[in-house]
Tab-separated table of C-alpha atoms in Angstrom:
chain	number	residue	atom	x	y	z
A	1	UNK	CA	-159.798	40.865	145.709
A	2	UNK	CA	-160.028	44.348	145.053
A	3	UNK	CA	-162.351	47.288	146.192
A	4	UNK	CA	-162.208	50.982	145.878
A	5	UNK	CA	-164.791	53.091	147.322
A	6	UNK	CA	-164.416	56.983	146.524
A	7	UNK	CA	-166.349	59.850	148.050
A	8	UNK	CA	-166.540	63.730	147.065
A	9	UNK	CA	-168.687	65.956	147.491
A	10	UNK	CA	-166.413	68.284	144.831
A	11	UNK	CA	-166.020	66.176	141.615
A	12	UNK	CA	-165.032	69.186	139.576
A	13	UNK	CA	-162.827	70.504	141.726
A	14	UNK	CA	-160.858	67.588	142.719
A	15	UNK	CA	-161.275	65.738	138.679
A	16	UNK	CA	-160.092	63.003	140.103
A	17	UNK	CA	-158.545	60.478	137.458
A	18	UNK	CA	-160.396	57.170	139.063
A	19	UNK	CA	-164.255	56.861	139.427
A	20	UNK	CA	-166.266	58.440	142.097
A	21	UNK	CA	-169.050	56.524	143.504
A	22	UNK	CA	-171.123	59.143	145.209
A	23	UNK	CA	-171.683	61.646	148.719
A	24	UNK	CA	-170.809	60.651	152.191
A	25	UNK	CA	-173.295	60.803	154.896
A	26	UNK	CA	-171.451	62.906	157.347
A	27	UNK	CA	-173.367	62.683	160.853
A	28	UNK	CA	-172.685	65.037	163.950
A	29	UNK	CA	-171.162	63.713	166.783
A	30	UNK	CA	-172.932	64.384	169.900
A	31	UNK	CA	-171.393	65.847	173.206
A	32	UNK	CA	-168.031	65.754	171.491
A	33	UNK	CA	-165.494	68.188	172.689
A	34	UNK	CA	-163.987	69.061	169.655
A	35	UNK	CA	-166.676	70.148	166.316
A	36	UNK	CA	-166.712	66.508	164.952
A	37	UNK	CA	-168.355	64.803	162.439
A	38	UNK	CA	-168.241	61.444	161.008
A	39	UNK	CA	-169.687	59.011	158.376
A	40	UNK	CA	-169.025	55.045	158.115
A	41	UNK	CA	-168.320	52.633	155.170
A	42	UNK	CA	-169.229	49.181	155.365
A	43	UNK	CA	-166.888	46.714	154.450
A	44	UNK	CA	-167.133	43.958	151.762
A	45	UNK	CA	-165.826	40.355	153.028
A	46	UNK	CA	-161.770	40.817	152.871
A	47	UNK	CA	-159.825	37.795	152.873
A	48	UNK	CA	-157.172	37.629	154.393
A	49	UNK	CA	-153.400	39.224	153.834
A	50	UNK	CA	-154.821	42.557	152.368
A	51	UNK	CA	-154.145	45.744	153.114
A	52	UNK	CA	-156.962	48.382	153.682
A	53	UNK	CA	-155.720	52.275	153.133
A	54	UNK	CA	-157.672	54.857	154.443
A	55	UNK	CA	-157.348	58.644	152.796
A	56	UNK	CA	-159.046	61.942	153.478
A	57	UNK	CA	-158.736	65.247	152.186
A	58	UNK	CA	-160.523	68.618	152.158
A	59	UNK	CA	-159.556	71.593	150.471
A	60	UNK	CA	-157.110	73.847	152.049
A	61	UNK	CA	-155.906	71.247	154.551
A	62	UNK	CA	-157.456	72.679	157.812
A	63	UNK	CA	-158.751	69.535	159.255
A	64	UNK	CA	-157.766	66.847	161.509
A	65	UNK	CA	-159.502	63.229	161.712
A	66	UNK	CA	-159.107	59.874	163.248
A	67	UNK	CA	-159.856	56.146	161.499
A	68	UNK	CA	-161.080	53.208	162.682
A	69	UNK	CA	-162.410	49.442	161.913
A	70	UNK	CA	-165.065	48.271	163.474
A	71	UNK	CA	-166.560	44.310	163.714
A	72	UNK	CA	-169.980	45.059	164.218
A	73	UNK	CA	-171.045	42.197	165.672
A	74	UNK	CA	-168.766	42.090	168.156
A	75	UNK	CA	-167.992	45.951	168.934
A	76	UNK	CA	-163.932	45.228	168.983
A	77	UNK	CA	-162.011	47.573	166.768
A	78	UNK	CA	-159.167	49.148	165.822
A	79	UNK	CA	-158.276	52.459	165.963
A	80	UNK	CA	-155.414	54.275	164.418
A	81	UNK	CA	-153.643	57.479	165.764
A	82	UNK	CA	-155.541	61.239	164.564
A	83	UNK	CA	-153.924	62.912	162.090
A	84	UNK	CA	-152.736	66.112	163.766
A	85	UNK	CA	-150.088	68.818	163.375
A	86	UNK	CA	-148.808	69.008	167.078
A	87	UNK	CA	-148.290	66.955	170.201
A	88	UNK	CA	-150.501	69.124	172.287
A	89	UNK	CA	-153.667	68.285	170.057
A	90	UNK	CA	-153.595	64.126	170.988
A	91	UNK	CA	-154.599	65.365	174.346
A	92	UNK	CA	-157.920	66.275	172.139
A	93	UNK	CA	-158.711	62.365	170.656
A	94	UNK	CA	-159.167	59.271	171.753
A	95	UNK	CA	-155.513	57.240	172.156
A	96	UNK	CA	-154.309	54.465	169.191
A	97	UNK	CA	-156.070	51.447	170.498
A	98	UNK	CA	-156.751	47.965	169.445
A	99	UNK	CA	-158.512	44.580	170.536
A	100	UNK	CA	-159.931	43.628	166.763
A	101	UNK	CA	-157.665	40.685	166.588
A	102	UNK	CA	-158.269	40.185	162.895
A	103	UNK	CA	-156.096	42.798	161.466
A	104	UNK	CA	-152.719	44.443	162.363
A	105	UNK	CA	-152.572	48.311	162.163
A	106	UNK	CA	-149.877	50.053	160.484
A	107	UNK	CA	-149.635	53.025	161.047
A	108	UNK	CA	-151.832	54.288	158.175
A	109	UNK	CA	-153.090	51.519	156.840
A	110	UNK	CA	-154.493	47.577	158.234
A	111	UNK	CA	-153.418	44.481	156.789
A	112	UNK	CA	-156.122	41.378	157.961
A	113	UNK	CA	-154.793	38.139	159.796
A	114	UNK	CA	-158.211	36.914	158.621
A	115	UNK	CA	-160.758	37.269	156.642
A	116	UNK	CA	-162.977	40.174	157.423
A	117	UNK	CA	-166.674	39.921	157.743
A	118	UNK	CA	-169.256	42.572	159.561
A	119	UNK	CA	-166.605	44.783	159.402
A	120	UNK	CA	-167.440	48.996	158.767
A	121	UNK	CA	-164.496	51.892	158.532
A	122	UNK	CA	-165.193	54.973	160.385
A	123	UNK	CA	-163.922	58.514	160.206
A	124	UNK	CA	-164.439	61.347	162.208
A	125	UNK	CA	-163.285	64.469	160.968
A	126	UNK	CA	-162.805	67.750	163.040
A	127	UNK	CA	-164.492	70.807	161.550
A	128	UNK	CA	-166.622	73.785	162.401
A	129	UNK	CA	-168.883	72.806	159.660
A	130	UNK	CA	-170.187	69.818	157.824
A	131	UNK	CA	-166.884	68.819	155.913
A	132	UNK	CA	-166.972	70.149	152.217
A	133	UNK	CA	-164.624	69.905	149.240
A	134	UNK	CA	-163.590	66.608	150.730
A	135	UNK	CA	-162.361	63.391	149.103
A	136	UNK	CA	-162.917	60.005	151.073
A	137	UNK	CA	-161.207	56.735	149.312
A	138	UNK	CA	-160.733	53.518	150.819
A	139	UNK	CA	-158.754	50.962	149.026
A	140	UNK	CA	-158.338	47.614	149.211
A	141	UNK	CA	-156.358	44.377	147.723
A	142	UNK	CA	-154.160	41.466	148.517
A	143	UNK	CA	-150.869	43.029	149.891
A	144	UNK	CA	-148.826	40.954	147.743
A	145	UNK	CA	-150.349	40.350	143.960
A	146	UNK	CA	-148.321	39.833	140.272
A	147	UNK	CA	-149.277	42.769	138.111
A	148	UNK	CA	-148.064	42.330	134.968
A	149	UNK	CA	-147.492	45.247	132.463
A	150	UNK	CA	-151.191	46.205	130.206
A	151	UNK	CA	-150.398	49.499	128.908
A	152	UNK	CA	-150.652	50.170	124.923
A	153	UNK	CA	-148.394	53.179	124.242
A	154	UNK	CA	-145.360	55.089	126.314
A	155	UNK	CA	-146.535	57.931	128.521
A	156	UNK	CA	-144.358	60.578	130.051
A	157	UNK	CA	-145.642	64.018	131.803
A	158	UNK	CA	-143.272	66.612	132.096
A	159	UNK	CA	-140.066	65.806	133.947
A	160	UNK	CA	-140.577	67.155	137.537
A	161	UNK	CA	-138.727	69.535	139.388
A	162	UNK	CA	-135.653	67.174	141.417
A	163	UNK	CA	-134.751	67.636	144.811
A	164	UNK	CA	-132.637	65.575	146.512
A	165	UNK	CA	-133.178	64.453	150.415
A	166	UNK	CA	-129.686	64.361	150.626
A	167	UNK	CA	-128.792	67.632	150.843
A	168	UNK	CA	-130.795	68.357	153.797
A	169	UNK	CA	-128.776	68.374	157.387
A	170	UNK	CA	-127.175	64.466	158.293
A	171	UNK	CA	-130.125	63.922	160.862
A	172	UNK	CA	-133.203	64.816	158.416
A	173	UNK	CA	-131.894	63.077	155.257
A	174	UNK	CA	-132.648	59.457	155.388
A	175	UNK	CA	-135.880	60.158	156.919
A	176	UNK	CA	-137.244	62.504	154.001
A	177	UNK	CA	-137.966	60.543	151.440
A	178	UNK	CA	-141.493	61.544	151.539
A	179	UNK	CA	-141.642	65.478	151.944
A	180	UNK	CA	-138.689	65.415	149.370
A	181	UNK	CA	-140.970	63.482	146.737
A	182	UNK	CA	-144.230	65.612	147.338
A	183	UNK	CA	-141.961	69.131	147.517
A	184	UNK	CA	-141.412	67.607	143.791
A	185	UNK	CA	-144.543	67.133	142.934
A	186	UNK	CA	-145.930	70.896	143.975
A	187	UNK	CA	-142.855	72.751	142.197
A	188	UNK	CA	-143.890	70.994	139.647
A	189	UNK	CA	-147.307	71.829	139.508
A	190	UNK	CA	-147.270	75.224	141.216
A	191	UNK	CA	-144.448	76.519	140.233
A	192	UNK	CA	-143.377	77.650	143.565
A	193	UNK	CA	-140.824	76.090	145.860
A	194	UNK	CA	-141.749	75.059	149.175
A	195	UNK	CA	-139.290	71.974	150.441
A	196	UNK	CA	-138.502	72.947	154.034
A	197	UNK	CA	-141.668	74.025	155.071
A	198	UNK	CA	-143.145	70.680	153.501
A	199	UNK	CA	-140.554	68.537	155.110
A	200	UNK	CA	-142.015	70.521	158.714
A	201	UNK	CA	-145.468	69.607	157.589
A	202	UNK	CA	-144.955	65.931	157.289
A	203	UNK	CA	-143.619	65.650	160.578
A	204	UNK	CA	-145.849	63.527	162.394
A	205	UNK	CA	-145.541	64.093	166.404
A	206	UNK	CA	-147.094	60.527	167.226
A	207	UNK	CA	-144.978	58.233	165.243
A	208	UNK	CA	-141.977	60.876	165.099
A	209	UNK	CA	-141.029	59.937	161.205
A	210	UNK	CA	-142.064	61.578	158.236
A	211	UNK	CA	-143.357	59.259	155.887
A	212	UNK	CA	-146.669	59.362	157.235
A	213	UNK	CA	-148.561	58.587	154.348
A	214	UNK	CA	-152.043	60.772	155.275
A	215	UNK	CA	-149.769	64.014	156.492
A	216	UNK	CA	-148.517	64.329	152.876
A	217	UNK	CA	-151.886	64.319	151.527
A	218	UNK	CA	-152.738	66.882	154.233
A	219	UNK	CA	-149.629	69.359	153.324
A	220	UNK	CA	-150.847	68.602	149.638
A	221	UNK	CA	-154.087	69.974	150.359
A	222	UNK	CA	-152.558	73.439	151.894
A	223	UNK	CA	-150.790	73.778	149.027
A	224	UNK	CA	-153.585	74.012	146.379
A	225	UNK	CA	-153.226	70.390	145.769
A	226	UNK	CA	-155.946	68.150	145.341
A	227	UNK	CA	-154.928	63.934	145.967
A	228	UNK	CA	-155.154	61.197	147.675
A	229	UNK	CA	-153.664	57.638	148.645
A	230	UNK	CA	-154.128	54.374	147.054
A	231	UNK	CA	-153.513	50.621	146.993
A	232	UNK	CA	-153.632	50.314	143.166
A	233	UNK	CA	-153.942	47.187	141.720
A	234	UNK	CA	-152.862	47.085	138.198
A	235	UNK	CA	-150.612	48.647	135.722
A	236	UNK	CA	-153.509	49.856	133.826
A	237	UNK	CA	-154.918	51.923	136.636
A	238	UNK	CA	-151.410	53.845	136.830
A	239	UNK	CA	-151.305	54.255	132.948
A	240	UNK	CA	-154.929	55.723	133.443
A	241	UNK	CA	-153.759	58.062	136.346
A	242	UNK	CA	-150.774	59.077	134.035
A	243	UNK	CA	-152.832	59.370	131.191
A	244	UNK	CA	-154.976	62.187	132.550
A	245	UNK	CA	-152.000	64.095	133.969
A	246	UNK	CA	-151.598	63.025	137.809
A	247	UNK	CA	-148.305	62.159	138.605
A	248	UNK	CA	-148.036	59.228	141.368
A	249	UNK	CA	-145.613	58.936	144.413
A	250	UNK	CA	-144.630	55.382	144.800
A	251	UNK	CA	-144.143	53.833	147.916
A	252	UNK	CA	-141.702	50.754	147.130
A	253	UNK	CA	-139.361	48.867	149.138
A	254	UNK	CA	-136.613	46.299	147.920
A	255	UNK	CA	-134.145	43.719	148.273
A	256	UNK	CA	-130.406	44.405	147.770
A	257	UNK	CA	-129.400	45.440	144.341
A	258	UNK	CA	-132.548	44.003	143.183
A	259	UNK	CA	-133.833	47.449	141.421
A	260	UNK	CA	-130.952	48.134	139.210
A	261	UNK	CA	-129.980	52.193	138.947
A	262	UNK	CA	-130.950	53.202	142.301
A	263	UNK	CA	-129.314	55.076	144.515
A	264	UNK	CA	-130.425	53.244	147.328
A	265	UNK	CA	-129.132	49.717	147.505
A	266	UNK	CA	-131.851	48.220	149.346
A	267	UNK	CA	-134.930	49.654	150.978
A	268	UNK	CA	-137.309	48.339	153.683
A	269	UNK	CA	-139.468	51.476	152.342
A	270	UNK	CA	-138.844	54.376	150.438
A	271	UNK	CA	-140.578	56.648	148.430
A	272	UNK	CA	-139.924	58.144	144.665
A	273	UNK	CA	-142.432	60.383	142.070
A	274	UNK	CA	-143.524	58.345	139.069
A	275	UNK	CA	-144.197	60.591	135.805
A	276	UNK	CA	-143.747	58.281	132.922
A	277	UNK	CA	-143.519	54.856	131.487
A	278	UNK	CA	-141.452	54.334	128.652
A	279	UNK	CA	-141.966	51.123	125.792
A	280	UNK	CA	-139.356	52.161	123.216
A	281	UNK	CA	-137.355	48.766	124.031
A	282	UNK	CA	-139.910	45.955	123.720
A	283	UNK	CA	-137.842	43.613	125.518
A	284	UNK	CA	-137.033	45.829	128.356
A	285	UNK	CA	-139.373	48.438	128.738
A	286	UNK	CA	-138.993	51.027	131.994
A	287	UNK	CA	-140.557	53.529	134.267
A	288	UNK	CA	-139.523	57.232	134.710
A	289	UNK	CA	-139.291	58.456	137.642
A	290	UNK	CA	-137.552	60.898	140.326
A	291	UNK	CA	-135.690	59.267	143.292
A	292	UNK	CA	-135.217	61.933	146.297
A	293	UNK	CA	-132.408	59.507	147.394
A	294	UNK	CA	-129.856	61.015	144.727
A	295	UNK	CA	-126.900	62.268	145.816
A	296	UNK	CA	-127.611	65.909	144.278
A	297	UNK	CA	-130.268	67.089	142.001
A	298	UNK	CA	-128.767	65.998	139.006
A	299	UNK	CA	-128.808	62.302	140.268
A	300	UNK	CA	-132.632	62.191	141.137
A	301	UNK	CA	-133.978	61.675	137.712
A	302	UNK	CA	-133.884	57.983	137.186
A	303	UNK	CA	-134.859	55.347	134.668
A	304	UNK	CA	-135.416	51.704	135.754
A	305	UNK	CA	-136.532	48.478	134.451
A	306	UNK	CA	-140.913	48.382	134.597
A	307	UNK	CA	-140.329	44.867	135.723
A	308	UNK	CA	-137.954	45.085	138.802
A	309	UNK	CA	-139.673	48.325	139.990
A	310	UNK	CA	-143.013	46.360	139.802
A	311	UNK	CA	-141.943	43.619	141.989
A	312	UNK	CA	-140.793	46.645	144.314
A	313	UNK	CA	-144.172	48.536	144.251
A	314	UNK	CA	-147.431	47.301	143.005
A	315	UNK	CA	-146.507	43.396	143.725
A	316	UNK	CA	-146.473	44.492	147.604
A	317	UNK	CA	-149.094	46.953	148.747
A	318	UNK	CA	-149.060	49.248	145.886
A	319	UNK	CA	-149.290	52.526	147.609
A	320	UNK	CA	-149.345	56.145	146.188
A	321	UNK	CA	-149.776	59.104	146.773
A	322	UNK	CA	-152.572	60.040	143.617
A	323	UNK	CA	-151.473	64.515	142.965
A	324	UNK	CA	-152.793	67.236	140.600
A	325	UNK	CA	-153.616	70.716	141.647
A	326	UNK	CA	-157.219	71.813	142.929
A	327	UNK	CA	-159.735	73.274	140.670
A	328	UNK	CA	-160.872	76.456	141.366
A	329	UNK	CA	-164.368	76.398	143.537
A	330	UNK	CA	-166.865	78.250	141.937
């Protein structure tokens, strides 16, 4: 199974590559400490072993939220620690909690035990207003599925900007992988280099790591770029992403010396940027991409074979981080 279900409220300004099914129906939230509002999404029956991914983002990036799954029949759910910037703000929301058996939450996503039936997604979003310039996608399909190569013709954007994670201090730089990739993606796009202070921004004070897949959307969004995560499905959804100019940040993860070229040997998970896909050899075609693990800058850019770095991405989870910069608000 597969099911996408995207919200905006901005479709010009975010021109997001993948279709956009209509408004959310934010409601106020009554007696709330905080200025919170929140809208729901009900579920279609999920079978089990898929992943569900959450993402939110709004325009300039000042926002916090919290998700949740609900069974509505029974009231159990799960909820999933706020996105915030601080320790002092969990004080604010409600703690991580769980007692919906059917699905296992992590981190920033739920995979189902079971199928899932009566089941609605929840966010509540803190803002003074009525959220605006907002995009709301929730993604789901079978964590592990074979998704073989569709696309017609070789595609390659621009070769980012490369900045390796291992230059940064010996305590940061095996934890990076995700800052390093996005601080890619926004030279690239902006022009303008930010790496340290995105590497702060993606430092999430509840889980302590920083490959928190919602904070990079987050220090996206205060950084004039528009985005959002997905569990893609398909080869031909990232050739259609490519196609109109968004460049993707894979999250893979891989058995030893099973993704020939990398720097990494193995990787329980690990992200790199994804900007082209190249079908000059027939028999072997491959992916372009920028791996943060390189040694120095000159090591990041990296070609490997489409068909072991599909087995590590989109045949488990298939998770990205979807980038372009904002359009102008008029």
């Amino acid at each position: 199974m597969y099911y996408a279900y995207r919200l905006t409220d901005s479709p010009t300004q975010h021109a997001y590559p993948l279709a956009i099914d209509g408004q959310a129906q934010w409601q106020p939230v009554p007696d709330a400490k905080l200025s919170l509002w929140r809208t729901a999404i009900t579920l279609p029956a999920v079978p089990e072993k898929h992943i569900v991914v959450p993402s939110f983002s709004m325009q300039g990036g000042n926002y916090q939220y919290q998700v949740a799954l609900t069974d509505t029949n029974t009231d159990l759910s799960s909820r999933l620690n706020p996105l915030l910037t601080s320790t002092e703000q969990l004080a604010q929301w409600p703690e991580k909690y769980s007692d919906l058996s059917t699905v296992s939450d992590e981190i920033d996503c739920w995979h189902s035990k079971v199928e899932l039936t009566n089941t609605e997604f929840e966010i509540t979003v803190e803002s003074e207003y009525q959220p605006q310039h907002y995009l709301l996608v929730l993604s789901i399909r079978a964590l592990e599925l074979e998704c073989p190569f569709s696309a017609m013709k070789s595609i390659s954007l621009d070769q980012p900007a490369a900045f390796s994670q291992m230059t940064a201090e010996a305590k940061l730089r095996s934890r990076i992988c995700s800052p390093t990739s996005l601080a890619m993606v926004h030279t690239t796009l902006t022009g303008q280099t930010a790496f340290s202070e995105i590497v702060e921004q993606c430092y999430d004070p509840a889980s302590k790591a920083y490959g928190k897949w919602p904070l990079a959307i987050k220090a996206a969004n205060t950084r004039n770029l528009a985005g959002a995560v997905e569990s893609l499905p398909s080869w031909a959804s990232v050739s259609d992403i490519l196609n109109k100019g968004w460049i993707v940040v894979c999250s893979i993860r891989f058995d030893k010396n099973s993704l020939t070229g990398a720097p990494l040997k193995q990787s329980g998970g690990h992200l790199v940027v994804l900007y082209g896909i190249d079908l000059t050899d027939s028999e072997e075609p491959s992916v372009l991409v920028m791996d943060p693990a390189g040694k120095t800058q000159s090591e990041v850019p990296r070609r490997y074979k489409l068909a072991e770095f599909s087995k590590a991405w989109l045949d488990y989870r298939g998770g990205g981080y979807i980038l372009n910069l904002q359009q102008p608000v008029y």
